[in-house]
Short mmCIF file of C-alpha atoms in Angstrom, two decimals:
data_model
loop_
_atom_site.label_atom_id
_atom_site.label_comp_id
_atom_site.label_asym_id
_atom_site.label_seq_id
_atom_site.Cartn_x
_atom_site.Cartn_y
_atom_site.Cartn_z
CA MET A 1055 2.26 -1.73 -10.13
CA ARG A 1056 4.99 -3.03 -7.81
CA ARG A 1057 5.61 -2.06 -4.22
CA ASP A 1058 8.41 -3.35 -1.99
CA GLY A 1059 9.47 -5.75 -4.75
CA ARG A 1060 6.13 -7.52 -4.72
CA GLY A 1061 3.67 -7.45 -7.58
CA ARG A 1062 0.19 -8.74 -8.10
CA GLY A 1063 1.03 -12.43 -7.78
CA ALA A 1064 3.11 -11.96 -4.65
CA GLY A 1065 0.39 -9.92 -2.93
CA VAL A 1066 -2.31 -12.46 -3.68
CA ALA A 1067 -0.04 -15.34 -2.69
CA ALA A 1068 0.74 -13.66 0.63
CA ALA A 1069 -2.93 -13.09 1.26
CA THR A 1070 -3.84 -16.65 0.36
CA ALA A 1071 -1.11 -18.08 2.58
CA LEU A 1072 -2.22 -16.03 5.55
CA VAL A 1073 -5.86 -16.87 4.98
CA CYS A 1074 -5.01 -20.56 4.90
CA ALA A 1075 -2.85 -20.19 8.03
CA LEU A 1076 -5.84 -18.69 9.81
CA GLY A 1077 -8.00 -21.59 8.70
CA MET A 1078 -10.27 -19.42 6.55
CA SER A 1079 -10.82 -21.52 3.46
CA ALA A 1080 -13.52 -20.86 0.93
CA VAL A 1081 -15.43 -23.88 2.30
CA PRO A 1082 -16.97 -22.85 5.63
CA GLU A 1083 -17.55 -26.39 6.88
CA ALA A 1084 -13.82 -27.17 6.76
CA ALA A 1085 -12.58 -23.87 8.18
CA TYR A 1086 -13.09 -24.32 11.93
CA ALA A 1087 -14.01 -26.74 14.65
CA ALA A 1088 -17.59 -26.38 15.80
CA PRO A 1089 -18.00 -23.20 17.87
CA GLY A 1090 -18.96 -25.20 20.96
CA GLU A 1091 -15.80 -27.31 20.97
CA PRO A 1092 -12.91 -26.25 23.22
CA THR A 1093 -9.91 -24.59 21.58
CA PRO A 1094 -6.52 -25.02 23.21
CA GLY A 1095 -4.65 -21.92 24.30
CA PRO A 1096 -2.27 -20.54 26.92
CA GLU A 1097 -3.11 -21.10 30.56
CA PRO A 1098 -5.10 -18.24 32.14
CA GLY A 1099 -3.34 -15.79 34.42
CA GLY A 1100 -4.24 -13.06 36.88
CA SER A 1101 -4.20 -9.33 36.22
CA GLY A 1102 -4.57 -7.24 39.33
CA GLY A 1103 -8.08 -8.23 40.36
CA LYS A 1104 -9.54 -8.26 36.85
CA SER A 1105 -9.89 -11.28 34.67
CA LEU A 1106 -7.90 -11.18 31.46
CA ASP A 1107 -11.13 -11.21 29.48
CA GLU A 1108 -12.26 -8.09 31.34
CA VAL A 1109 -8.90 -6.49 30.57
CA ARG A 1110 -9.30 -7.52 26.92
CA GLN A 1111 -12.74 -5.93 26.75
CA GLU A 1112 -11.51 -2.72 28.35
CA VAL A 1113 -8.44 -2.52 26.10
CA GLU A 1114 -10.55 -3.20 22.99
CA GLY A 1115 -13.04 -0.56 24.08
CA LEU A 1116 -10.29 2.01 24.56
CA TYR A 1117 -8.77 1.27 21.17
CA ARG A 1118 -12.22 1.46 19.57
CA LYS A 1119 -12.82 4.88 21.12
CA ALA A 1120 -9.37 5.98 20.03
CA GLY A 1121 -10.18 4.78 16.51
CA SER A 1122 -13.39 6.78 16.45
CA ALA A 1123 -11.51 9.85 17.71
CA THR A 1124 -8.89 9.24 15.02
CA ASP A 1125 -11.61 9.53 12.39
CA ALA A 1126 -12.72 12.83 13.96
CA TYR A 1127 -9.08 14.00 13.99
CA ASN A 1128 -8.49 13.04 10.35
CA LEU A 1129 -11.71 14.73 9.22
CA ALA A 1130 -10.88 17.92 11.14
CA ARG A 1131 -7.36 17.91 9.73
CA GLU A 1132 -8.72 17.48 6.19
CA LYS A 1133 -11.19 20.34 6.69
CA GLN A 1134 -8.44 22.51 8.17
CA THR A 1135 -6.27 21.95 5.11
CA SER A 1136 -9.18 22.75 2.80
CA GLN A 1137 -10.03 25.92 4.73
CA GLU A 1138 -6.42 27.08 4.74
CA ARG A 1139 -6.35 26.70 0.95
CA ALA A 1140 -9.61 28.63 0.68
CA ILE A 1141 -8.17 31.47 2.75
CA VAL A 1142 -5.05 31.60 0.57
CA LYS A 1143 -7.27 31.71 -2.55
CA ILE A 1144 -9.31 34.55 -1.06
CA ALA A 1145 -6.14 36.44 -0.12
CA ARG A 1146 -4.87 36.20 -3.72
CA ALA A 1147 -8.20 37.44 -5.03
CA VAL A 1148 -8.08 40.36 -2.60
CA VAL A 1149 -4.60 41.33 -3.80
CA THR A 1150 -5.84 41.31 -7.43
CA ALA A 1151 -8.92 43.37 -6.53
CA GLN A 1152 -6.85 45.86 -4.55
CA LYS A 1153 -4.52 46.37 -7.52
CA GLU A 1154 -7.53 46.95 -9.76
CA MET A 1155 -8.99 49.38 -7.23
CA ALA A 1156 -5.73 51.33 -7.11
CA GLY A 1157 -5.74 51.65 -10.93
CA LEU A 1158 -9.38 52.75 -10.98
CA ARG A 1159 -8.74 55.38 -8.33
CA GLN A 1160 -5.88 56.73 -10.38
CA GLN A 1161 -8.23 57.06 -13.36
CA ALA A 1162 -10.86 58.78 -11.21
CA GLY A 1163 -8.20 61.18 -9.92
CA ALA A 1164 -7.11 62.01 -13.47
CA MET A 1165 -10.72 62.80 -14.43
CA ALA A 1166 -11.15 65.01 -11.38
CA ARG A 1167 -7.96 66.92 -12.20
CA ALA A 1168 -9.08 67.42 -15.80
CA GLN A 1169 -12.38 68.86 -14.61
CA TYR A 1170 -10.53 71.13 -12.23
CA ARG A 1171 -8.37 72.44 -15.09
CA GLY A 1172 -11.56 73.21 -17.00
CA GLY A 1173 -12.66 75.54 -14.24
CA GLY A 1174 -15.01 73.08 -12.69
CA MET A 1175 -17.65 73.88 -15.35
CA PRO A 1176 -19.66 70.86 -16.54
CA ALA A 1177 -18.93 69.78 -20.11
CA GLU A 1178 -22.58 70.44 -21.12
CA ALA A 1179 -22.36 74.11 -20.09
CA ARG A 1180 -19.10 74.64 -21.98
CA LEU A 1181 -20.70 73.21 -25.12
CA LEU A 1182 -23.67 75.59 -24.95
CA LEU A 1183 -21.30 78.54 -24.74
CA ASN A 1184 -19.37 77.42 -27.83
CA GLY A 1185 -20.29 79.61 -30.85
CA ASP A 1186 -18.87 77.31 -33.56
CA PRO A 1187 -21.50 74.76 -34.77
CA GLY A 1188 -18.82 72.30 -35.96
CA ASP A 1189 -16.98 72.44 -32.68
CA PHE A 1190 -20.32 72.07 -30.90
CA LEU A 1191 -21.17 68.82 -32.72
CA ASP A 1192 -17.67 67.42 -32.15
CA GLY A 1193 -17.95 68.39 -28.53
CA VAL A 1194 -21.27 66.60 -28.11
CA THR A 1195 -19.68 63.37 -29.30
CA LEU A 1196 -16.70 63.79 -27.00
CA ALA A 1197 -18.94 64.71 -24.08
CA ARG A 1198 -21.00 61.55 -24.54
CA LYS A 1199 -17.85 59.45 -24.62
CA GLY A 1200 -16.63 61.20 -21.49
CA GLN A 1201 -19.93 60.56 -19.73
CA GLN A 1202 -19.82 56.89 -20.72
CA ALA A 1203 -16.23 56.57 -19.52
CA THR A 1204 -17.09 58.23 -16.21
CA HIS A 1205 -20.15 56.04 -15.75
CA GLY A 1206 -18.12 52.91 -16.62
CA LEU A 1207 -15.38 53.91 -14.20
CA MET A 1208 -17.84 54.46 -11.35
CA SER A 1209 -19.54 51.12 -12.07
CA ARG A 1210 -16.19 49.32 -12.03
CA LEU A 1211 -15.26 51.04 -8.77
CA GLU A 1212 -18.55 49.93 -7.21
CA ARG A 1213 -18.16 46.34 -8.45
CA THR A 1214 -14.58 46.12 -7.25
CA GLN A 1215 -15.48 47.51 -3.84
CA ALA A 1216 -18.39 45.06 -3.60
CA ALA A 1217 -16.00 42.21 -4.46
CA LEU A 1218 -13.59 43.33 -1.73
CA ASP A 1219 -16.43 43.44 0.78
CA ARG A 1220 -17.52 39.97 -0.34
CA TYR A 1221 -13.98 38.62 0.03
CA ALA A 1222 -13.76 40.12 3.51
CA ARG A 1223 -16.97 38.34 4.59
CA SER A 1224 -15.81 35.06 3.01
CA ALA A 1225 -12.44 35.29 4.73
CA SER A 1226 -14.14 35.95 8.07
CA ARG A 1227 -16.36 32.87 7.63
CA GLU A 1228 -13.41 30.69 6.61
CA TRP A 1229 -11.38 31.84 9.61
CA GLU A 1230 -14.28 30.93 11.91
CA ARG A 1231 -14.55 27.51 10.28
CA LEU A 1232 -10.79 27.07 10.51
CA ASP A 1233 -10.86 27.87 14.23
CA ARG A 1234 -13.63 25.29 14.75
CA SER A 1235 -11.69 22.66 12.79
CA ARG A 1236 -8.55 23.37 14.80
CA ALA A 1237 -10.52 23.06 18.05
CA LYS A 1238 -12.08 19.76 16.94
CA LYS A 1239 -8.70 18.45 15.85
CA ALA A 1240 -7.11 19.40 19.17
CA ALA A 1241 -9.97 17.83 21.16
CA ALA A 1242 -9.78 14.63 19.11
CA LYS A 1243 -6.01 14.45 19.54
CA LYS A 1244 -6.39 14.87 23.30
CA GLN A 1245 -8.97 12.07 23.39
CA ILE A 1246 -6.82 9.79 21.23
CA THR A 1247 -3.70 10.21 23.34
CA ALA A 1248 -5.67 9.71 26.57
CA LYS A 1249 -7.34 6.50 25.35
CA LEU A 1250 -4.12 5.11 23.91
CA ALA A 1251 -2.17 5.91 27.06
CA ARG A 1252 -4.82 4.20 29.20
CA ALA A 1253 -4.83 1.08 26.99
CA GLN A 1254 -1.04 0.94 26.94
CA ARG A 1255 -0.87 1.28 30.74
CA LEU A 1256 -3.29 -1.60 31.14
CA GLU A 1257 -1.23 -3.80 28.82
CA SER A 1258 2.10 -2.78 30.35
CA ARG A 1259 0.97 -3.93 33.81
CA LEU A 1260 0.53 -7.48 32.56
CA GLU A 1261 3.24 -10.05 32.87
CA LYS A 1262 4.66 -11.54 29.68
CA LYS A 1263 2.50 -14.67 29.91
CA GLU A 1264 -0.57 -12.54 30.52
CA ARG A 1265 0.20 -10.38 27.50
CA GLU A 1266 0.54 -13.52 25.39
CA ARG A 1267 -2.74 -14.79 26.79
CA LEU A 1268 -4.40 -11.42 26.09
CA ARG A 1269 -3.34 -11.54 22.47
CA TRP A 1270 -4.53 -15.12 22.20
CA LEU A 1271 -7.93 -14.09 23.62
CA GLU A 1272 -8.19 -11.35 20.98
CA GLU A 1273 -7.36 -13.82 18.22
CA GLU A 1274 -9.73 -16.45 19.61
CA LYS A 1275 -12.60 -13.97 19.66
CA ALA A 1276 -11.84 -13.06 16.03
CA ARG A 1277 -11.64 -16.75 15.01
CA THR A 1278 -14.98 -17.52 16.65
CA ALA A 1279 -16.68 -14.57 14.93
CA GLN A 1280 -15.16 -15.53 11.59
CA ALA A 1281 -16.28 -19.15 11.98
CA LYS A 1282 -19.84 -18.02 12.67
CA TRP A 1283 -19.76 -15.69 9.65
CA LEU A 1284 -18.38 -18.38 7.33
CA GLY A 1285 -20.85 -20.87 8.76
CA SER A 1286 -23.69 -18.74 7.42
CA GLY A 1287 -22.67 -19.81 3.90
CA ILE A 1288 -21.90 -16.23 2.89
CA LEU A 1289 -19.03 -17.24 0.61
CA ARG A 1290 -21.40 -19.11 -1.68
CA ASP A 1291 -22.53 -15.71 -3.03
CA VAL A 1292 -19.51 -13.46 -2.53
CA GLY A 1293 -17.71 -12.47 -5.75
CA THR A 1294 -14.16 -13.54 -6.53
CA SER A 1295 -13.29 -11.27 -9.48
CA ALA A 1296 -12.03 -7.72 -9.05
CA THR A 1297 -11.98 -4.94 -11.61
CA SER A 1298 -8.56 -3.87 -12.88
CA SER A 1299 -8.60 -0.85 -10.58
CA GLY A 1300 -9.76 -3.01 -7.66
CA ARG A 1301 -6.94 -5.48 -8.33
CA ARG A 1302 -4.38 -2.65 -8.26
CA ALA A 1303 -5.81 -1.46 -4.95
CA VAL A 1304 -5.67 -4.97 -3.49
CA ASP A 1305 -2.11 -5.52 -4.71
CA PHE A 1306 -0.99 -2.28 -3.11
CA ALA A 1307 -2.77 -2.96 0.19
CA THR A 1308 -1.38 -6.48 0.54
CA ALA A 1309 2.11 -5.17 -0.26
CA GLN A 1310 1.87 -3.08 2.93
CA ILE A 1311 1.48 -6.17 5.17
CA GLY A 1312 3.85 -5.94 8.12
CA LYS A 1313 3.93 -2.13 8.33
CA ASN A 1314 3.03 -0.54 11.66
CA TYR A 1315 -0.28 1.08 12.52
CA VAL A 1316 0.06 4.76 13.47
CA TRP A 1317 -3.04 6.88 13.95
CA GLY A 1318 -3.40 9.62 11.34
CA ALA A 1319 -0.82 8.00 9.03
CA VAL A 1320 -1.31 7.57 5.27
CA GLY A 1321 2.00 5.91 4.37
CA PRO A 1322 4.37 5.12 2.97
CA ASP A 1323 5.86 3.53 6.10
CA THR A 1324 2.91 3.54 8.52
CA TYR A 1325 -0.89 3.62 8.19
CA ASP A 1326 -4.10 3.87 10.09
CA CYS A 1327 -7.06 1.85 8.82
CA SER A 1328 -8.60 4.42 6.48
CA GLY A 1329 -5.21 5.81 5.51
CA LEU A 1330 -4.38 2.39 4.08
CA THR A 1331 -7.62 2.07 2.10
CA GLN A 1332 -7.44 5.64 0.80
CA ARG A 1333 -3.85 5.23 -0.35
CA ALA A 1334 -4.56 1.83 -1.92
CA TRP A 1335 -7.48 3.19 -3.90
CA SER A 1336 -5.47 6.20 -5.05
CA VAL A 1337 -3.09 3.65 -6.59
CA GLY A 1338 -6.18 1.97 -8.03
CA GLY A 1339 -7.04 5.25 -9.73
CA ARG A 1340 -9.89 6.45 -7.50
CA ALA A 1341 -9.91 9.31 -5.00
CA ILE A 1342 -11.93 8.33 -1.92
CA PRO A 1343 -12.64 10.12 1.39
CA ARG A 1344 -10.01 10.13 4.12
CA THR A 1345 -11.93 8.58 7.03
CA SER A 1346 -13.81 5.30 7.40
CA GLN A 1347 -16.91 7.23 8.47
CA GLU A 1348 -16.80 9.40 5.35
CA GLN A 1349 -16.05 6.36 3.21
CA TRP A 1350 -19.18 4.74 4.60
CA ARG A 1351 -21.27 7.90 4.18
CA LEU A 1352 -20.20 8.91 0.69
CA LEU A 1353 -19.19 5.80 -1.29
CA PRO A 1354 -21.74 3.57 -3.09
CA LYS A 1355 -22.99 0.74 -0.89
CA VAL A 1356 -23.32 -2.89 -1.95
CA ALA A 1357 -24.76 -5.90 -0.16
CA VAL A 1358 -22.26 -8.07 1.73
CA LYS A 1359 -23.25 -11.06 -0.39
CA ASP A 1360 -22.34 -9.09 -3.53
CA MET A 1361 -18.91 -7.83 -2.45
CA ARG A 1362 -15.81 -8.48 -4.51
CA PRO A 1363 -12.05 -7.96 -3.99
CA GLY A 1364 -11.26 -4.26 -3.66
CA ASP A 1365 -14.51 -3.41 -1.88
CA LEU A 1366 -14.22 -1.78 1.55
CA VAL A 1367 -15.77 -3.50 4.55
CA ILE A 1368 -16.89 -0.99 7.19
CA TYR A 1369 -17.00 -2.16 10.80
CA PHE A 1370 -18.83 -1.28 14.04
CA PRO A 1371 -22.02 0.79 14.38
CA ASP A 1372 -20.05 4.06 14.32
CA ALA A 1373 -18.13 3.10 11.13
CA SER A 1374 -14.87 3.53 13.05
CA HIS A 1375 -12.88 0.84 11.25
CA VAL A 1376 -12.38 -0.29 7.65
CA GLY A 1377 -10.61 -3.09 5.82
CA MET A 1378 -10.27 -4.03 2.15
CA TYR A 1379 -11.78 -7.29 0.97
CA VAL A 1380 -9.14 -9.39 -0.79
CA GLY A 1381 -11.15 -12.55 -1.48
CA GLY A 1382 -11.40 -15.92 0.23
CA GLY A 1383 -13.38 -14.44 3.13
CA ALA A 1384 -10.52 -12.15 4.22
CA VAL A 1385 -9.67 -8.47 4.48
CA VAL A 1386 -6.35 -6.64 4.68
CA HIS A 1387 -6.42 -3.92 7.32
CA ALA A 1388 -4.40 -1.83 9.77
CA PRO A 1389 -5.87 -3.02 13.09
CA ARG A 1390 -4.81 -0.65 15.88
CA PRO A 1391 -1.78 0.82 17.69
CA GLY A 1392 0.71 -1.89 18.61
CA ARG A 1393 -0.34 -3.98 15.63
CA ARG A 1394 0.74 -4.18 11.99
CA VAL A 1395 -1.05 -4.24 8.66
CA THR A 1396 -2.28 -7.81 8.33
CA ILE A 1397 -4.84 -10.21 6.88
CA ALA A 1398 -7.92 -10.95 8.99
CA GLY A 1399 -11.24 -12.69 8.58
CA ALA A 1400 -13.77 -10.38 6.97
CA GLY A 1401 -16.32 -11.52 9.54
CA SER A 1402 -14.00 -11.33 12.55
CA MET A 1403 -15.46 -7.93 13.52
CA PRO A 1404 -19.06 -6.66 13.45
CA ILE A 1405 -19.76 -5.65 9.84
CA LEU A 1406 -21.73 -2.44 9.34
CA GLY A 1407 -21.72 -2.72 5.56
CA VAL A 1408 -19.71 -2.70 2.34
CA VAL A 1409 -18.88 0.16 -0.04
CA ARG A 1410 -17.48 0.04 -3.56
CA PRO A 1411 -15.13 2.83 -4.70
CA ASP A 1412 -15.26 1.76 -8.37
CA ARG A 1413 -18.93 1.01 -8.66
CA ARG A 1414 -20.18 1.79 -12.16
#
């Protein structure tokens, strides 16, 4: 499949070029200088009484909390949508049952009117008073059919009324669940906007050189973590071959490089981290959960040493971030607000574990 004019080869080439630019080769010993050696960077600057590293830690913490709240928001939104559909389904069933009930009541009314026209006398009594044996036998047959019809009508009325009562209880439960989902969604949105606003205020107070330095500190931390991860020799065991569905997912994800992160977004122009992986795997032919936390909870897990391109790498103890492994020790991911979909070292963040959407 092609996206944005780039196919499989272009996506892999872009990934490989970025991996090489970051110094993340498949040979750990050649990827980085030793962790203890100094790495050149911009000169340090002040930031209102706090060191830039303290600002970096605070900003990262705020974005992490916003990311976790984004997962809560996405899950609540997904549940809200599901509950709204359930309520619509119940409403349609109620309409059908009400129409059936109206028809049954008409039949019951017709029977009552017929009995009234017969003087209100039960059919059995009228038969006993009939002096013609032939008419009596015919009447017995008709009376039995009438009794069966009446019994069937009453049973259908009872079943239909029971169904309406059941629908009413189900609708009440779904409305309660919907209200809870809406409340959770609203609370998560409030938390997200507060954390993002705080992080953006912190960054906006920095001078241009300080902002450049802050970004360099973020990248340096990621490089150091990646060097340590590669230095463990992990790539000696990691797989390099994807399945056909995994390759389609990787090609799609890498074709999104350069698009902005927006929380709650699932494309086509912007993504959050799990929105990107979900959309990529839908192109790969697999439906996966919406949030990184649900992806971690519900998808089959594999050992890090056994991962292959297309697998999802889940990050942080609360599973609040996810990237897609593309090979060569790298992931493609949507990092955070203010950043774009990019390639990063798979070990540049704390790995919680790996899941495989197409595990057989």
